[in-house]
Amino acid sequence: MYTPPKYESRFFQFTRICIIAVYLVIVAGAVVRMSGAGMGCPDWPTCFGKIIPPTDVSQLPENYQEIYAERGYADTEFNAFHTWTEYVNRLVGAVAGLLTLILAIWSVKFLKKDPWVFFLSLATVLAMGFQGWLGAVVVYSVLQPFKITIHMLMALVIVFLLLHVYIRSYRGKLLPLWRDDAILKKLTLGLIVALLIQTVLGTQVREAIDHIADTMGPDSRSVWIDNIGFVKVLHRSFAWIPFALGLAILYRNAQKKYKMASTWIIFGILVLEIGSGILLYYTGMPAYAQPIHLVLSTVLIGITYFLYLKLNRLGRN
C-alpha cells in the first residue's frame, strides 16, 4: 500500500484548511448580504480611508456623506455594525488569500512528482487575486447585482480548484474510494450541472429582490417574494431536477452496495437546501434564512464536485 511522504500528507491537510477558509469567506459574504452591510466600507481596500475602520461617526469628517455620496451615502448615516461586518468579511478573505499563497509556494515540491498540483495551486492563488479585484469592483459599483453574482460564482471556481489540488495531493487516502460506474458518474455530473443552473437562477431571483427591496423598502420584506416575476416560478420548479438526481444517486449507491457515505450527505444537504428555500418562499423571506440557503448551496456543490472527482479517478495513478 502506498505510504505518502510527510510533506505530501501535511500539504494534503493544509489544502483542507484552505478549503475551509474559502467557505468561511462565503459564510462571511452571506452574512454581509443578510445584514445589508455590503457598503459598510464605501472604499477598498481601506475603509473610510482608514486601515482600521472607525467605530463611531465622530471619527469621520463632518461632510463624510458628501464625500461618499456617489457610494450611496448621500442619505445614509454611518453604521458601525455594518462597517465592521464588511471589514471582518475582508479580513477573512485576506487570510484565505494568504493561505492559498502559502499553498502555491509549498506546491513547488510537487513539480517533479505531479506538476498538476503546482499548476492547480498557482491557478488557485491567481483566482483568489482576481476575486479580490472583483470585490473592489463590487464596492465601486455600489453593489450592482450582476457583479455580486459573478463574485459569488468565482468563489465556486476557487473551491473547485482547491478540490482538484486536494484530491491529487494524497492519492493513497482517496483513490480506494473510486468506483468504475458510468451511470453513477453521469448522475453526479448531471447533479453538478443542475445545481449550477439552479444557483444562477437563484442569483436572478436575488437580483430581482434587490431591485424590489430598493423600490419598496425593508419594511415590505414579507411581500417582496410576491412581486418577483417568472424567474421565481422557474427557480422553484427547477428544484425538482436536482432533487430527482440526488435521489437517483442515493438509489444507485444502495443498489450496488457501495456504502458511500457521501451520497447520503449530498442528499441530506439537498433536502435541507430545498427546505430553506421553502422557508424563504412561504414565510416572508426571513433574513436569517438567506445566508443559510446560500451556504448550503455552495457546500452541496462542493461535496458533489468532490464525489465526481473521486468517481473519475482524477487523483494521480
mmCIF file of C-alpha atoms in Angstrom:
data_model
loop_
_atom_site.group_PDB
_atom_site.id
_atom_site.type_symbol
_atom_site.label_atom_id
_atom_site.label_comp_id
_atom_site.label_asym_id
_atom_site.label_seq_id
_atom_site.Cartn_x
_atom_site.Cartn_y
_atom_site.Cartn_z
ATOM 1 C CA MET A 1 0.000 0.000 0.000
ATOM 2 C CA TYR A 2 1.261 3.464 -0.928
ATOM 3 C CA THR A 3 2.594 5.484 2.017
ATOM 4 C CA PRO A 4 2.980 9.183 1.165
ATOM 5 C CA PRO A 5 5.948 11.175 2.491
ATOM 6 C CA LYS A 6 5.324 13.579 5.374
ATOM 7 C CA TYR A 7 5.398 16.722 3.217
ATOM 8 C CA GLU A 8 2.676 15.240 0.990
ATOM 9 C CA SER A 9 0.484 14.346 3.948
ATOM 10 C CA ARG A 10 0.930 17.796 5.511
ATOM 11 C CA PHE A 11 0.234 19.511 2.200
ATOM 12 C CA PHE A 12 -2.954 17.457 1.924
ATOM 13 C CA GLN A 13 -4.068 18.628 5.381
ATOM 14 C CA PHE A 14 -3.146 22.235 4.614
ATOM 15 C CA THR A 15 -5.230 22.116 1.428
ATOM 16 C CA ARG A 16 -8.192 21.098 3.583
ATOM 17 C CA ILE A 17 -7.596 24.181 5.749
ATOM 18 C CA CYS A 18 -7.600 26.353 2.612
ATOM 19 C CA ILE A 19 -10.932 24.875 1.520
ATOM 20 C CA ILE A 20 -12.436 25.586 4.945
ATOM 21 C CA ALA A 21 -11.076 29.151 4.790
ATOM 22 C CA VAL A 22 -12.712 29.773 1.410
ATOM 23 C CA TYR A 23 -16.025 28.506 2.766
ATOM 24 C CA LEU A 24 -15.651 30.844 5.749
ATOM 25 C CA VAL A 25 -15.291 33.696 3.239
ATOM 26 C CA ILE A 26 -18.537 32.545 1.590
ATOM 27 C CA VAL A 27 -20.259 32.448 5.007
ATOM 28 C CA ALA A 28 -18.934 35.926 5.849
ATOM 29 C CA GLY A 29 -20.148 37.242 2.491
ATOM 30 C CA ALA A 30 -23.572 35.715 3.102
ATOM 31 C CA VAL A 31 -23.785 37.447 6.490
ATOM 32 C CA VAL A 32 -22.855 40.736 4.826
ATOM 33 C CA ARG A 33 -25.705 40.249 2.344
ATOM 34 C CA MET A 34 -28.151 39.276 5.082
ATOM 35 C CA SER A 35 -27.321 42.291 7.249
ATOM 36 C CA GLY A 36 -27.254 44.771 4.365
ATOM 37 C CA ALA A 37 -23.661 45.667 5.230
ATOM 38 C CA GLY A 38 -22.329 45.487 1.673
ATOM 39 C CA MET A 39 -21.496 49.196 1.632
ATOM 40 C CA GLY A 40 -20.373 49.302 5.262
ATOM 41 C CA CYS A 41 -17.000 50.289 3.818
ATOM 42 C CA PRO A 42 -17.525 52.611 0.846
ATOM 43 C CA ASP A 43 -13.941 52.288 -0.424
ATOM 44 C CA TRP A 44 -11.418 49.485 -0.968
ATOM 45 C CA PRO A 45 -9.005 48.226 0.296
ATOM 46 C CA THR A 46 -9.262 50.834 3.059
ATOM 47 C CA CYS A 47 -12.490 51.543 4.938
ATOM 48 C CA PHE A 48 -13.456 55.216 5.009
ATOM 49 C CA GLY A 49 -9.850 55.845 4.050
ATOM 50 C CA LYS A 50 -8.552 54.041 7.157
ATOM 51 C CA ILE A 51 -6.684 50.771 7.627
ATOM 52 C CA ILE A 52 -8.658 50.161 10.834
ATOM 53 C CA PRO A 53 -12.254 51.302 10.284
ATOM 54 C CA PRO A 54 -13.973 53.834 12.554
ATOM 55 C CA THR A 55 -16.175 52.723 15.435
ATOM 56 C CA ASP A 56 -18.041 55.995 15.796
ATOM 57 C CA VAL A 57 -19.248 58.733 13.464
ATOM 58 C CA SER A 58 -17.093 61.248 15.374
ATOM 59 C CA GLN A 59 -14.046 59.617 13.771
ATOM 60 C CA LEU A 60 -15.256 60.645 10.303
ATOM 61 C CA PRO A 61 -15.140 64.066 8.623
ATOM 62 C CA GLU A 62 -18.310 66.103 9.174
ATOM 63 C CA ASN A 63 -19.011 66.020 5.436
ATOM 64 C CA TYR A 64 -18.464 62.241 5.048
ATOM 65 C CA GLN A 65 -21.912 61.863 3.458
ATOM 66 C CA GLU A 66 -20.918 64.359 0.792
ATOM 67 C CA ILE A 67 -17.510 62.711 0.284
ATOM 68 C CA TYR A 68 -19.084 59.275 -0.233
ATOM 69 C CA ALA A 69 -22.316 60.455 -1.854
ATOM 70 C CA GLU A 70 -21.598 58.530 -5.061
ATOM 71 C CA ARG A 71 -21.242 55.360 -2.986
ATOM 72 C CA GLY A 72 -24.764 55.580 -1.614
ATOM 73 C CA TYR A 73 -24.046 57.708 1.456
ATOM 74 C CA ALA A 74 -25.902 60.860 0.380
ATOM 75 C CA ASP A 75 -28.846 59.856 2.588
ATOM 76 C CA THR A 76 -27.168 57.145 4.637
ATOM 77 C CA GLU A 77 -25.806 57.567 8.141
ATOM 78 C CA PHE A 78 -22.713 55.804 9.426
ATOM 79 C CA ASN A 79 -23.477 52.386 10.919
ATOM 80 C CA ALA A 80 -20.620 50.880 12.935
ATOM 81 C CA PHE A 81 -22.125 47.384 12.822
ATOM 82 C CA HIS A 82 -22.345 47.432 9.020
ATOM 83 C CA THR A 83 -18.831 48.818 8.726
ATOM 84 C CA TRP A 84 -17.242 46.191 10.943
ATOM 85 C CA THR A 85 -19.290 43.370 9.425
ATOM 86 C CA GLU A 86 -17.919 44.245 5.991
ATOM 87 C CA TYR A 87 -14.431 44.764 7.431
ATOM 88 C CA VAL A 88 -14.402 41.301 9.059
ATOM 89 C CA ASN A 89 -15.536 39.862 5.718
ATOM 90 C CA ARG A 90 -12.497 41.455 4.092
ATOM 91 C CA LEU A 91 -10.173 40.186 6.820
ATOM 92 C CA VAL A 92 -11.419 36.623 6.390
ATOM 93 C CA GLY A 93 -10.877 36.983 2.636
ATOM 94 C CA ALA A 94 -7.348 38.290 3.194
ATOM 95 C CA VAL A 95 -6.493 35.326 5.446
ATOM 96 C CA ALA A 96 -7.864 32.885 2.840
ATOM 97 C CA GLY A 97 -5.786 34.633 0.164
ATOM 98 C CA LEU A 98 -2.634 34.359 2.278
ATOM 99 C CA LEU A 99 -3.270 30.660 2.899
ATOM 100 C CA THR A 100 -3.650 29.943 -0.825
ATOM 101 C CA LEU A 101 -0.434 31.873 -1.495
ATOM 102 C CA ILE A 102 1.386 29.645 1.014
ATOM 103 C CA LEU A 103 -0.213 26.628 -0.681
ATOM 104 C CA ALA A 104 1.087 27.729 -4.091
ATOM 105 C CA ILE A 105 4.634 28.229 -2.750
ATOM 106 C CA TRP A 106 4.524 24.880 -0.957
ATOM 107 C CA SER A 107 3.263 23.097 -4.097
ATOM 108 C CA VAL A 108 6.633 23.673 -5.811
ATOM 109 C CA LYS A 109 7.713 20.438 -4.089
ATOM 110 C CA PHE A 110 5.288 18.554 -6.340
ATOM 111 C CA LEU A 111 6.764 19.815 -9.619
ATOM 112 C CA LYS A 112 8.656 16.609 -10.352
ATOM 113 C CA LYS A 113 6.160 14.173 -8.872
ATOM 114 C CA ASP A 114 2.934 15.729 -10.165
ATOM 115 C CA PRO A 115 3.220 19.146 -11.886
ATOM 116 C CA TRP A 116 -0.572 19.480 -11.899
ATOM 117 C CA VAL A 117 -0.561 20.000 -8.126
ATOM 118 C CA PHE A 118 1.671 23.030 -8.656
ATOM 119 C CA PHE A 119 -0.259 24.437 -11.636
ATOM 120 C CA LEU A 120 -3.634 23.999 -9.918
ATOM 121 C CA SER A 121 -2.284 25.625 -6.739
ATOM 122 C CA LEU A 122 -0.917 28.504 -8.786
ATOM 123 C CA ALA A 123 -4.246 28.864 -10.582
ATOM 124 C CA THR A 124 -5.953 28.982 -7.182
ATOM 125 C CA VAL A 125 -3.861 31.859 -5.865
ATOM 126 C CA LEU A 126 -4.337 33.757 -9.151
ATOM 127 C CA ALA A 127 -8.087 33.162 -8.887
ATOM 128 C CA MET A 128 -8.008 34.497 -5.319
ATOM 129 C CA GLY A 129 -6.253 37.633 -6.562
ATOM 130 C CA PHE A 130 -8.870 38.046 -9.267
ATOM 131 C CA GLN A 131 -11.587 37.524 -6.646
ATOM 132 C CA GLY A 132 -10.076 40.289 -4.529
ATOM 133 C CA TRP A 133 -10.153 42.613 -7.525
ATOM 134 C CA LEU A 134 -13.791 41.636 -8.134
ATOM 135 C CA GLY A 135 -14.515 42.585 -4.525
ATOM 136 C CA ALA A 136 -13.226 46.080 -5.233
ATOM 137 C CA VAL A 137 -15.315 46.236 -8.420
ATOM 138 C CA VAL A 138 -18.421 45.282 -6.442
ATOM 139 C CA VAL A 139 -17.778 48.045 -3.898
ATOM 140 C CA TYR A 140 -17.110 50.726 -6.513
ATOM 141 C CA SER A 141 -20.193 49.664 -8.494
ATOM 142 C CA VAL A 142 -22.277 50.279 -5.330
ATOM 143 C CA LEU A 143 -23.284 46.595 -5.188
ATOM 144 C CA GLN A 144 -24.541 46.089 -8.719
ATOM 145 C CA PRO A 145 -26.371 42.733 -8.570
ATOM 146 C CA PHE A 146 -24.748 41.270 -11.709
ATOM 147 C CA LYS A 147 -21.261 41.901 -10.335
ATOM 148 C CA ILE A 148 -22.222 40.354 -6.992
ATOM 149 C CA THR A 149 -23.350 37.252 -8.898
ATOM 150 C CA ILE A 150 -20.008 36.977 -10.734
ATOM 151 C CA HIS A 151 -18.226 37.450 -7.406
ATOM 152 C CA MET A 152 -20.128 34.501 -5.890
ATOM 153 C CA LEU A 153 -19.642 32.193 -8.892
ATOM 154 C CA MET A 154 -15.913 32.940 -8.797
ATOM 155 C CA ALA A 155 -15.862 31.656 -5.218
ATOM 156 C CA LEU A 156 -17.171 28.318 -6.514
ATOM 157 C CA VAL A 157 -14.409 28.214 -9.135
ATOM 158 C CA ILE A 158 -11.855 28.619 -6.328
ATOM 159 C CA VAL A 159 -13.483 25.776 -4.388
ATOM 160 C CA PHE A 160 -13.320 23.550 -7.488
ATOM 161 C CA LEU A 161 -9.613 24.315 -7.978
ATOM 162 C CA LEU A 162 -8.806 23.550 -4.350
ATOM 163 C CA LEU A 163 -10.710 20.273 -4.514
ATOM 164 C CA HIS A 164 -8.593 19.287 -7.527
ATOM 165 C CA VAL A 165 -5.436 20.098 -5.559
ATOM 166 C CA TYR A 166 -6.778 18.188 -2.560
ATOM 167 C CA ILE A 167 -7.598 15.011 -4.446
ATOM 168 C CA ARG A 168 -4.314 14.928 -6.401
ATOM 169 C CA SER A 169 -2.021 15.656 -3.477
ATOM 170 C CA TYR A 170 -2.611 12.471 -1.453
ATOM 171 C CA ARG A 171 -3.592 9.578 -3.670
ATOM 172 C CA GLY A 172 -3.229 6.837 -1.047
ATOM 173 C CA LYS A 173 -6.105 8.139 1.031
ATOM 174 C CA LEU A 174 -8.566 8.945 -1.738
ATOM 175 C CA LEU A 175 -8.224 6.559 -4.650
ATOM 176 C CA PRO A 176 -9.530 3.455 -2.823
ATOM 177 C CA LEU A 177 -12.957 5.153 -2.843
ATOM 178 C CA TRP A 178 -13.062 5.095 -6.656
ATOM 179 C CA ARG A 179 -15.927 3.246 -8.355
ATOM 180 C CA ASP A 180 -15.957 2.311 -12.054
ATOM 181 C CA ASP A 181 -19.635 3.078 -12.556
ATOM 182 C CA ALA A 182 -20.506 5.032 -15.710
ATOM 183 C CA ILE A 183 -24.132 5.560 -14.638
ATOM 184 C CA LEU A 184 -23.149 6.973 -11.248
ATOM 185 C CA LYS A 185 -20.601 9.258 -12.906
ATOM 186 C CA LYS A 186 -23.235 10.630 -15.298
ATOM 187 C CA LEU A 187 -25.754 11.120 -12.499
ATOM 188 C CA THR A 188 -23.186 13.008 -10.420
ATOM 189 C CA LEU A 189 -22.156 15.198 -13.352
ATOM 190 C CA GLY A 190 -25.824 15.856 -14.094
ATOM 191 C CA LEU A 191 -26.391 16.924 -10.486
ATOM 192 C CA ILE A 192 -23.439 19.343 -10.649
ATOM 193 C CA VAL A 193 -24.795 20.934 -13.833
ATOM 194 C CA ALA A 194 -28.312 21.117 -12.376
ATOM 195 C CA LEU A 195 -27.027 22.714 -9.167
ATOM 196 C CA LEU A 196 -25.048 25.318 -11.105
ATOM 197 C CA ILE A 197 -28.108 26.153 -13.212
ATOM 198 C CA GLN A 198 -30.192 26.401 -10.046
ATOM 199 C CA THR A 199 -27.560 28.659 -8.492
ATOM 200 C CA VAL A 200 -27.674 31.019 -11.475
ATOM 201 C CA LEU A 201 -31.481 31.056 -11.294
ATOM 202 C CA GLY A 202 -31.189 31.810 -7.585
ATOM 203 C CA THR A 203 -28.916 34.761 -8.290
ATOM 204 C CA GLN A 204 -31.518 36.063 -10.745
ATOM 205 C CA VAL A 205 -34.133 35.840 -8.004
ATOM 206 C CA ARG A 206 -31.750 37.652 -5.693
ATOM 207 C CA GLU A 207 -31.166 40.411 -8.241
ATOM 208 C CA ALA A 208 -34.918 40.855 -8.628
ATOM 209 C CA ILE A 209 -35.318 41.023 -4.851
ATOM 210 C CA ASP A 210 -32.580 43.660 -4.587
ATOM 211 C CA HIS A 211 -34.452 45.828 -7.075
ATOM 212 C CA ILE A 212 -37.777 45.299 -5.290
ATOM 213 C CA ALA A 213 -36.208 45.989 -1.888
ATOM 214 C CA ASP A 214 -34.813 49.312 -3.155
ATOM 215 C CA THR A 215 -38.236 50.236 -4.515
ATOM 216 C CA MET A 216 -40.478 49.038 -1.691
ATOM 217 C CA GLY A 217 -38.135 49.416 1.277
ATOM 218 C CA PRO A 218 -37.150 46.978 4.054
ATOM 219 C CA ASP A 219 -40.498 47.270 5.851
ATOM 220 C CA SER A 220 -42.147 45.395 2.986
ATOM 221 C CA ARG A 221 -39.887 42.331 3.226
ATOM 222 C CA SER A 222 -42.811 39.960 3.758
ATOM 223 C CA VAL A 223 -44.249 40.768 0.315
ATOM 224 C CA TRP A 224 -41.007 41.016 -1.681
ATOM 225 C CA ILE A 225 -41.348 37.469 -2.963
ATOM 226 C CA ASP A 226 -44.869 38.157 -4.264
ATOM 227 C CA ASN A 227 -43.544 40.814 -6.633
ATOM 228 C CA ILE A 228 -40.967 38.653 -8.403
ATOM 229 C CA GLY A 229 -41.825 37.511 -11.908
ATOM 230 C CA PHE A 230 -41.409 34.259 -13.815
ATOM 231 C CA VAL A 231 -37.852 33.604 -12.620
ATOM 232 C CA LYS A 232 -39.264 32.843 -9.160
ATOM 233 C CA VAL A 233 -41.505 30.116 -10.572
ATOM 234 C CA LEU A 234 -38.661 28.739 -12.688
ATOM 235 C CA HIS A 235 -36.273 28.619 -9.724
ATOM 236 C CA ARG A 236 -38.852 26.886 -7.539
ATOM 237 C CA SER A 237 -39.903 24.350 -10.188
ATOM 238 C CA PHE A 238 -36.352 23.543 -11.308
ATOM 239 C CA ALA A 239 -35.521 22.413 -7.757
ATOM 240 C CA TRP A 240 -37.205 19.096 -8.531
ATOM 241 C CA ILE A 241 -34.454 18.218 -11.040
ATOM 242 C CA PRO A 242 -31.504 18.225 -8.586
ATOM 243 C CA PHE A 243 -33.761 16.516 -6.044
ATOM 244 C CA ALA A 244 -34.519 13.707 -8.506
ATOM 245 C CA LEU A 245 -30.843 13.365 -9.442
ATOM 246 C CA GLY A 246 -29.810 13.280 -5.787
ATOM 247 C CA LEU A 247 -32.377 10.565 -5.142
ATOM 248 C CA ALA A 248 -31.120 8.591 -8.162
ATOM 249 C CA ILE A 249 -27.515 8.798 -6.884
ATOM 250 C CA LEU A 250 -28.650 7.577 -3.489
ATOM 251 C CA TYR A 251 -30.547 4.682 -5.064
ATOM 252 C CA ARG A 252 -27.566 3.709 -7.239
ATOM 253 C CA ASN A 253 -25.330 3.668 -4.167
ATOM 254 C CA ALA A 254 -27.772 1.375 -2.342
ATOM 255 C CA GLN A 255 -28.405 -0.812 -5.403
ATOM 256 C CA LYS A 256 -24.702 -1.519 -5.943
ATOM 257 C CA LYS A 257 -23.977 -1.693 -2.198
ATOM 258 C CA TYR A 258 -21.147 0.842 -2.492
ATOM 259 C CA LYS A 259 -21.728 2.138 1.052
ATOM 260 C CA MET A 260 -20.527 5.633 0.064
ATOM 261 C CA ALA A 261 -21.498 7.970 2.890
ATOM 262 C CA SER A 262 -21.028 10.998 0.628
ATOM 263 C CA THR A 263 -24.180 10.099 -1.332
ATOM 264 C CA TRP A 264 -26.233 10.277 1.876
ATOM 265 C CA ILE A 265 -24.559 13.565 2.852
ATOM 266 C CA ILE A 266 -25.331 15.037 -0.571
ATOM 267 C CA PHE A 267 -28.974 14.013 -0.407
ATOM 268 C CA GLY A 268 -29.310 15.247 3.189
ATOM 269 C CA ILE A 269 -27.908 18.685 2.329
ATOM 270 C CA LEU A 270 -30.109 18.756 -0.772
ATOM 271 C CA VAL A 271 -33.199 18.229 1.387
ATOM 272 C CA LEU A 272 -32.049 20.969 3.799
ATOM 273 C CA GLU A 273 -31.391 23.310 0.873
ATOM 274 C CA ILE A 274 -34.885 22.771 -0.519
ATOM 275 C CA GLY A 275 -36.285 23.191 2.982
ATOM 276 C CA SER A 276 -34.553 26.549 3.416
ATOM 277 C CA GLY A 277 -35.945 27.619 0.030
ATOM 278 C CA ILE A 278 -39.459 26.695 1.158
ATOM 279 C CA LEU A 279 -38.857 28.667 4.350
ATOM 280 C CA LEU A 280 -37.835 31.735 2.330
ATOM 281 C CA TYR A 281 -40.752 31.408 -0.057
ATOM 282 C CA TYR A 282 -43.581 30.834 2.399
ATOM 283 C CA THR A 283 -42.525 32.804 5.488
ATOM 284 C CA GLY A 284 -41.801 36.231 4.014
ATOM 285 C CA MET A 285 -38.069 35.806 3.360
ATOM 286 C CA PRO A 286 -36.684 35.978 6.923
ATOM 287 C CA ALA A 287 -33.207 37.499 6.832
ATOM 288 C CA TYR A 288 -31.580 34.634 8.756
ATOM 289 C CA ALA A 289 -32.677 32.076 6.139
ATOM 290 C CA GLN A 290 -30.893 33.817 3.263
ATOM 291 C CA PRO A 291 -27.279 33.040 4.298
ATOM 292 C CA ILE A 292 -28.324 29.508 5.275
ATOM 293 C CA HIS A 293 -29.778 28.944 1.796
ATOM 294 C CA LEU A 294 -26.652 30.318 0.095
ATOM 295 C CA VAL A 295 -24.112 28.460 2.227
ATOM 296 C CA LEU A 296 -25.967 25.138 1.916
ATOM 297 C CA SER A 297 -25.965 25.606 -1.857
ATOM 298 C CA THR A 298 -22.206 26.168 -2.084
ATOM 299 C CA VAL A 299 -21.421 23.295 0.313
ATOM 300 C CA LEU A 300 -23.676 20.992 -1.705
ATOM 301 C CA ILE A 301 -21.981 21.898 -4.981
ATOM 302 C CA GLY A 302 -18.538 21.409 -3.428
ATOM 303 C CA ILE A 303 -19.275 17.955 -1.986
ATOM 304 C CA THR A 304 -20.930 16.793 -5.217
ATOM 305 C CA TYR A 305 -17.974 18.006 -7.269
ATOM 306 C CA PHE A 306 -15.591 16.226 -4.910
ATOM 307 C CA LEU A 307 -17.534 12.964 -5.363
ATOM 308 C CA TYR A 308 -17.356 13.437 -9.133
ATOM 309 C CA LEU A 309 -13.569 13.833 -8.973
ATOM 310 C CA LYS A 310 -13.231 10.623 -6.969
ATOM 311 C CA LEU A 311 -15.547 8.690 -9.279
ATOM 312 C CA ASN A 312 -13.470 9.757 -12.274
ATOM 313 C CA ARG A 313 -10.182 8.833 -10.614
ATOM 314 C CA LEU A 314 -8.682 12.260 -11.119
ATOM 315 C CA GLY A 315 -6.076 11.620 -8.469
ATOM 316 C CA ARG A 316 -2.594 10.515 -9.537
ATOM 317 C CA ASN A 317 -2.059 6.983 -10.829
#
